[in-house]
Short mmCIF file of C-alpha atoms in Angstrom, two decimals:
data_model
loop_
_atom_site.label_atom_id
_atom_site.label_comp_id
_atom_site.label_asym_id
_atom_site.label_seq_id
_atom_site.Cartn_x
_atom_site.Cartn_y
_atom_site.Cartn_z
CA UNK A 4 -45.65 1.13 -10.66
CA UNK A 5 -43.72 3.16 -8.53
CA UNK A 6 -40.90 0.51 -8.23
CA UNK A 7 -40.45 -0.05 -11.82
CA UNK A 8 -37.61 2.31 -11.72
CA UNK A 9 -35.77 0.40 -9.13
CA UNK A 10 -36.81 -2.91 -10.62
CA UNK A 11 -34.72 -1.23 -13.93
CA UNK A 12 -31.83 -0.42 -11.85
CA UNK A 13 -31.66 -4.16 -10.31
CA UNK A 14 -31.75 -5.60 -13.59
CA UNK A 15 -29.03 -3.19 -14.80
CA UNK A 16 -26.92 -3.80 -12.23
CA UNK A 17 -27.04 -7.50 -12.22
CA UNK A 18 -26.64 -7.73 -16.14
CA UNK A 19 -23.17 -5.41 -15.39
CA UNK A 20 -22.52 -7.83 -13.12
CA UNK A 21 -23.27 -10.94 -15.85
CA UNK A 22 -21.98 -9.53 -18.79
CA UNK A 23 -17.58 -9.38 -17.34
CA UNK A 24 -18.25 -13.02 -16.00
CA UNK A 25 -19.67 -14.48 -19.20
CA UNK A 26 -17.30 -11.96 -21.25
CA UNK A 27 -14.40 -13.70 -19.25
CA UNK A 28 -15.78 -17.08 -19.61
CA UNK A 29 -15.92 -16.48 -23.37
CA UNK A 30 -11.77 -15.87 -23.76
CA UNK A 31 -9.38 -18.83 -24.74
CA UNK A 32 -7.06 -19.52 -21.74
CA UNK A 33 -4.35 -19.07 -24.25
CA UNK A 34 -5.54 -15.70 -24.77
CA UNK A 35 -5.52 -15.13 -21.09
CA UNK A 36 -2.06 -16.16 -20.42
CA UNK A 37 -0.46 -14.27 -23.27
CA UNK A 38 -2.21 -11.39 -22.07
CA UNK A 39 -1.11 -11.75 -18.54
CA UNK A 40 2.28 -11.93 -19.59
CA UNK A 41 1.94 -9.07 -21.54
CA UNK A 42 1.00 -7.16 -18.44
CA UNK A 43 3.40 -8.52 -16.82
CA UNK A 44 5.74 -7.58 -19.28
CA UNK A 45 4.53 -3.93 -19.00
CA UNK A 46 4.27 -3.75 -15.50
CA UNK A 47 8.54 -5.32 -15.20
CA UNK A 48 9.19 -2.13 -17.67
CA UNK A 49 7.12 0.59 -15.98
CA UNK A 50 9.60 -0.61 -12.65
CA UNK A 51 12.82 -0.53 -15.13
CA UNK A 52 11.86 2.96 -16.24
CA UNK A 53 11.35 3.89 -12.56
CA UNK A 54 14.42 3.05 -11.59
CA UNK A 55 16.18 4.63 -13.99
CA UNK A 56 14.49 7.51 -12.37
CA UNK A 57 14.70 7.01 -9.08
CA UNK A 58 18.46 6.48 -9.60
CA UNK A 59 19.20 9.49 -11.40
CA UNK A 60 20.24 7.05 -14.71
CA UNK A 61 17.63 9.73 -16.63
CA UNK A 62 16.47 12.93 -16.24
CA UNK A 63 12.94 12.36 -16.55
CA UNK A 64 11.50 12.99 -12.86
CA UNK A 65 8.63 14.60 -14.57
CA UNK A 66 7.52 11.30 -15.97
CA UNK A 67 7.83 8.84 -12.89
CA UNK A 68 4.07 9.80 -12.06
CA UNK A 69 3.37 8.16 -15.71
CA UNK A 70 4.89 5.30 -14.60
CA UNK A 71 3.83 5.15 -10.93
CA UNK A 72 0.52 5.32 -12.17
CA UNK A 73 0.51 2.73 -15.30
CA UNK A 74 2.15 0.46 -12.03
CA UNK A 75 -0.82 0.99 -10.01
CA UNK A 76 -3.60 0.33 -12.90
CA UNK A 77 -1.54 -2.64 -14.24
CA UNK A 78 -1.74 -4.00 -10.46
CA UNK A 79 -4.59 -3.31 -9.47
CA UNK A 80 -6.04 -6.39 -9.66
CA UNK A 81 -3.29 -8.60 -10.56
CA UNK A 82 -5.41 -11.74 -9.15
CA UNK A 83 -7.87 -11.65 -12.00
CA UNK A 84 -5.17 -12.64 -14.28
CA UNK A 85 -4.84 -15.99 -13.02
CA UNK A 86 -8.49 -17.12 -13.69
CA UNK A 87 -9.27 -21.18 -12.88
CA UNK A 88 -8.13 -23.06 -16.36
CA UNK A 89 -5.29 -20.71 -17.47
CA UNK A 90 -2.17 -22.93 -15.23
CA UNK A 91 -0.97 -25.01 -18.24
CA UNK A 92 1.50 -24.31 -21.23
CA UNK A 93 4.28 -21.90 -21.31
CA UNK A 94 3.94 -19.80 -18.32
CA UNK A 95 5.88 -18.85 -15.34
CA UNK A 96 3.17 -19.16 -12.58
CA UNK A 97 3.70 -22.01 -10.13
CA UNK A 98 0.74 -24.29 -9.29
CA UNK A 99 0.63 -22.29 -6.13
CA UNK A 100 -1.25 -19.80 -7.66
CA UNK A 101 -4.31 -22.00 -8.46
CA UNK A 102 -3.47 -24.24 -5.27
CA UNK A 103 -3.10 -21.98 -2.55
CA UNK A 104 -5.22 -18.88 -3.82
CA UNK A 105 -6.17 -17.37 -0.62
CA UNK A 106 -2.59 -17.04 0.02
CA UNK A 107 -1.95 -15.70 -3.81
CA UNK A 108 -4.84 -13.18 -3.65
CA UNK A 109 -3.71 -11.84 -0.33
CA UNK A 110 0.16 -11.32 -1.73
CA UNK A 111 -1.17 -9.74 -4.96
CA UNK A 112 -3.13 -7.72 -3.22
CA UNK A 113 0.09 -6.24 -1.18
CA UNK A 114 1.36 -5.38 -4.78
CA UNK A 115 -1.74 -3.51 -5.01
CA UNK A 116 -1.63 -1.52 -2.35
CA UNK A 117 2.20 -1.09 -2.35
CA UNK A 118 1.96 -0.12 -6.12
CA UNK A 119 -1.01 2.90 -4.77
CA UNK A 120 1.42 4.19 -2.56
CA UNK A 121 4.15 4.45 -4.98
CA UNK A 122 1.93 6.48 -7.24
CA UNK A 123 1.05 9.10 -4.05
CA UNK A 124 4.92 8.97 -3.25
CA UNK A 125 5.18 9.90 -7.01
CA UNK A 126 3.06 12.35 -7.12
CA UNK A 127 4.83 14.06 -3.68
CA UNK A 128 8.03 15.11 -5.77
CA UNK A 129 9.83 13.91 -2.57
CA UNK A 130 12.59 12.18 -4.13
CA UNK A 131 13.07 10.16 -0.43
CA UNK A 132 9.34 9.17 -0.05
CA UNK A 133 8.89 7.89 -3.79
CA UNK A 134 12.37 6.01 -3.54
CA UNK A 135 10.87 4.54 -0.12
CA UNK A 136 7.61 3.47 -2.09
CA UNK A 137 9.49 1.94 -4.83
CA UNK A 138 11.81 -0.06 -2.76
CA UNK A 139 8.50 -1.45 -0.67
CA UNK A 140 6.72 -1.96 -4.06
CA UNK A 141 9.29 -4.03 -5.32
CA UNK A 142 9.61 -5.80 -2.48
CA UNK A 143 5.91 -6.56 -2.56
CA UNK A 144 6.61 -7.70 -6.33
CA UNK A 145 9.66 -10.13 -5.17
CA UNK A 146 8.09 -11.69 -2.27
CA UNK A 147 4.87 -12.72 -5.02
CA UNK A 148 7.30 -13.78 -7.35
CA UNK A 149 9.20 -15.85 -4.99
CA UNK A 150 6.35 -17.82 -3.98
CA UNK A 151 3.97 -17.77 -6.79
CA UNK A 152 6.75 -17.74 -10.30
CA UNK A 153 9.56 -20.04 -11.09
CA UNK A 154 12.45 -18.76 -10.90
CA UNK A 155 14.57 -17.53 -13.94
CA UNK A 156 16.96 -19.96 -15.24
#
Protein backbone atom coordinates (compact mmCIF):
# COMPACT_ATOMS: atom_id res chain seq x y z
CA UNK A 1 0.00 0.00 0.00
CA UNK A 2 2.78 2.15 0.24
CA UNK A 3 2.56 3.18 -3.49
CA UNK A 4 -0.99 4.07 -3.49
CA UNK A 5 0.01 7.60 -3.05
CA UNK A 6 2.10 7.66 -6.11
CA UNK A 7 -0.34 5.49 -8.01
CA UNK A 8 -2.86 8.80 -7.07
CA UNK A 9 -0.39 11.18 -8.34
CA UNK A 10 0.04 9.17 -11.82
CA UNK A 11 -3.51 9.11 -12.32
CA UNK A 12 -3.75 12.85 -11.53
CA UNK A 13 -1.28 13.77 -13.64
CA UNK A 14 -2.33 11.86 -16.65
CA UNK A 15 -6.11 12.95 -16.28
CA UNK A 16 -4.43 16.85 -16.34
CA UNK A 17 -2.90 15.72 -19.13
CA UNK A 18 -6.45 14.17 -20.76
CA UNK A 19 -8.74 16.59 -19.70
CA UNK A 20 -6.95 20.06 -22.18
CA UNK A 21 -6.74 17.43 -25.10
CA UNK A 22 -10.34 16.22 -24.92
CA UNK A 23 -11.38 19.91 -23.69
CA UNK A 24 -9.71 21.07 -27.06
CA UNK A 25 -11.13 18.33 -29.05
CA UNK A 26 -14.56 19.33 -27.74
CA UNK A 27 -14.41 23.22 -29.35
CA UNK A 28 -15.98 24.01 -32.86
CA UNK A 29 -13.10 24.98 -35.25
CA UNK A 30 -15.15 28.04 -35.81
CA UNK A 31 -14.79 28.79 -32.30
CA UNK A 32 -11.11 28.28 -32.56
CA UNK A 33 -10.46 30.55 -35.37
CA UNK A 34 -12.52 33.46 -34.09
CA UNK A 35 -10.71 33.12 -31.02
CA UNK A 36 -7.35 33.09 -32.59
CA UNK A 37 -8.11 36.11 -34.33
CA UNK A 38 -9.20 37.64 -31.40
CA UNK A 39 -5.77 37.10 -29.94
CA UNK A 40 -4.40 38.10 -32.65
CA UNK A 41 -6.29 41.08 -32.62
CA UNK A 42 -5.10 41.77 -29.02
CA UNK A 43 -1.73 40.87 -29.42
CA UNK A 44 -1.52 43.65 -33.03
CA UNK A 45 -2.92 46.30 -30.25
CA UNK A 46 -0.71 45.50 -27.24
CA UNK A 47 2.34 46.28 -30.20
CA UNK A 48 0.27 49.59 -31.34
CA UNK A 49 0.11 50.72 -27.73
CA UNK A 50 3.84 49.93 -27.42
CA UNK A 51 4.79 51.91 -29.93
CA UNK A 52 3.10 54.68 -29.08
CA UNK A 53 5.32 54.31 -26.13
CA UNK A 54 8.34 53.53 -27.30
CA UNK A 55 8.01 56.55 -29.61
CA UNK A 56 7.20 59.04 -27.16
CA UNK A 57 3.44 59.46 -29.08
CA UNK A 58 2.14 58.98 -25.11
CA UNK A 59 3.31 59.47 -21.93
CA UNK A 60 2.56 56.29 -20.48
CA UNK A 61 6.14 54.56 -19.93
CA UNK A 62 4.71 53.30 -16.74
CA UNK A 63 2.34 51.06 -18.60
CA UNK A 64 4.63 49.44 -21.41
CA UNK A 65 5.36 46.55 -18.79
CA UNK A 66 1.35 45.97 -19.07
CA UNK A 67 1.74 45.61 -22.44
CA UNK A 68 5.11 43.84 -22.73
CA UNK A 69 3.69 41.39 -20.61
CA UNK A 70 -0.03 40.81 -22.12
CA UNK A 71 2.59 40.37 -25.51
CA UNK A 72 4.42 37.68 -23.90
CA UNK A 73 1.24 35.64 -22.41
CA UNK A 74 -0.71 36.22 -25.69
CA UNK A 75 2.50 34.57 -27.45
CA UNK A 76 3.40 32.27 -25.57
CA UNK A 77 2.23 29.59 -27.31
CA UNK A 78 0.99 31.03 -30.41
CA UNK A 79 1.26 27.40 -32.16
CA UNK A 80 -1.64 26.00 -30.23
CA UNK A 81 -3.88 28.30 -32.02
CA UNK A 82 -3.59 26.66 -35.21
CA UNK A 83 -4.86 23.17 -34.09
CA UNK A 84 -5.30 20.35 -37.19
CA UNK A 85 -9.05 21.17 -38.67
CA UNK A 86 -9.20 24.95 -38.01
CA UNK A 87 -7.42 26.02 -41.93
CA UNK A 88 -10.78 26.68 -43.69
CA UNK A 89 -13.23 29.77 -43.82
CA UNK A 90 -12.40 33.31 -43.28
CA UNK A 91 -8.98 33.38 -41.95
CA UNK A 92 -5.69 34.84 -42.78
CA UNK A 93 -3.38 31.79 -42.15
CA UNK A 94 -1.79 30.31 -45.26
CA UNK A 95 -1.89 26.52 -45.75
CA UNK A 96 1.69 26.70 -44.66
CA UNK A 97 0.77 26.66 -41.31
CA UNK A 98 -0.88 23.18 -41.36
CA UNK A 99 1.62 22.10 -44.28
CA UNK A 100 4.88 22.92 -43.14
CA UNK A 101 4.36 22.91 -39.21
CA UNK A 102 7.77 22.14 -38.10
CA UNK A 103 8.77 25.19 -39.84
CA UNK A 104 5.54 27.23 -38.31
CA UNK A 105 6.16 25.97 -34.74
CA UNK A 106 9.80 26.85 -34.88
CA UNK A 107 8.95 30.69 -36.21
CA UNK A 108 6.19 31.04 -33.57
CA UNK A 109 8.25 29.99 -31.21
CA UNK A 110 10.90 32.98 -32.09
CA UNK A 111 7.81 35.26 -31.34
CA UNK A 112 7.85 33.61 -28.12
CA UNK A 113 10.96 34.09 -27.05
CA UNK A 114 11.42 37.53 -28.71
CA UNK A 115 8.06 38.62 -27.05
CA UNK A 116 9.95 37.30 -23.25
CA UNK A 117 12.64 39.49 -23.90
CA UNK A 118 10.63 42.46 -24.65
CA UNK A 119 8.85 42.06 -21.35
CA UNK A 120 12.56 41.90 -19.35
CA UNK A 121 13.62 44.93 -21.66
CA UNK A 122 10.32 46.43 -20.29
CA UNK A 123 10.72 45.86 -17.12
CA UNK A 124 14.64 47.43 -17.32
CA UNK A 125 13.21 51.10 -17.73
CA UNK A 126 16.08 51.34 -20.30
CA UNK A 127 14.35 53.17 -22.88
CA UNK A 128 17.35 51.78 -25.53
CA UNK A 129 17.12 48.06 -24.46
CA UNK A 130 13.15 47.88 -24.54
CA UNK A 131 13.15 49.85 -27.98
CA UNK A 132 15.87 47.12 -29.07
CA UNK A 133 13.41 44.26 -27.85
CA UNK A 134 10.52 45.71 -29.57
CA UNK A 135 12.14 46.25 -32.85
CA UNK A 136 13.45 42.31 -32.67
CA UNK A 137 9.92 41.30 -31.48
CA UNK A 138 8.36 42.75 -34.30
CA UNK A 139 10.60 41.53 -36.49
CA UNK A 140 9.99 38.05 -35.15
CA UNK A 141 6.12 38.91 -35.73
CA UNK A 142 6.81 40.05 -39.57
CA UNK A 143 9.00 37.32 -40.60
CA UNK A 144 5.81 34.70 -39.21
CA UNK A 145 3.49 36.75 -40.91
CA UNK A 146 5.33 36.84 -44.09
CA UNK A 147 5.49 33.24 -44.41
CA UNK A 148 2.62 31.87 -42.56
CA UNK A 149 -0.48 35.00 -43.31
CA UNK A 150 -1.65 36.43 -46.54
CA UNK A 151 -0.86 39.46 -47.05
CA UNK A 152 -3.24 42.52 -46.55
CA UNK A 153 -4.96 43.64 -49.56
Amino acid sequence: MKHAGTYRWGLVLLTGMLVPALVLGAAEPEDIIKYRQNSMKASGAHMAASSAIIKGKVPFKSQLIVHALALEQLNHDIASLFPKGSDFGNTNALDAVWENRADFEKAAHAVAIKAKAFTRAAASKDPKTADAAFKALGDACSACHKKFRKKDE
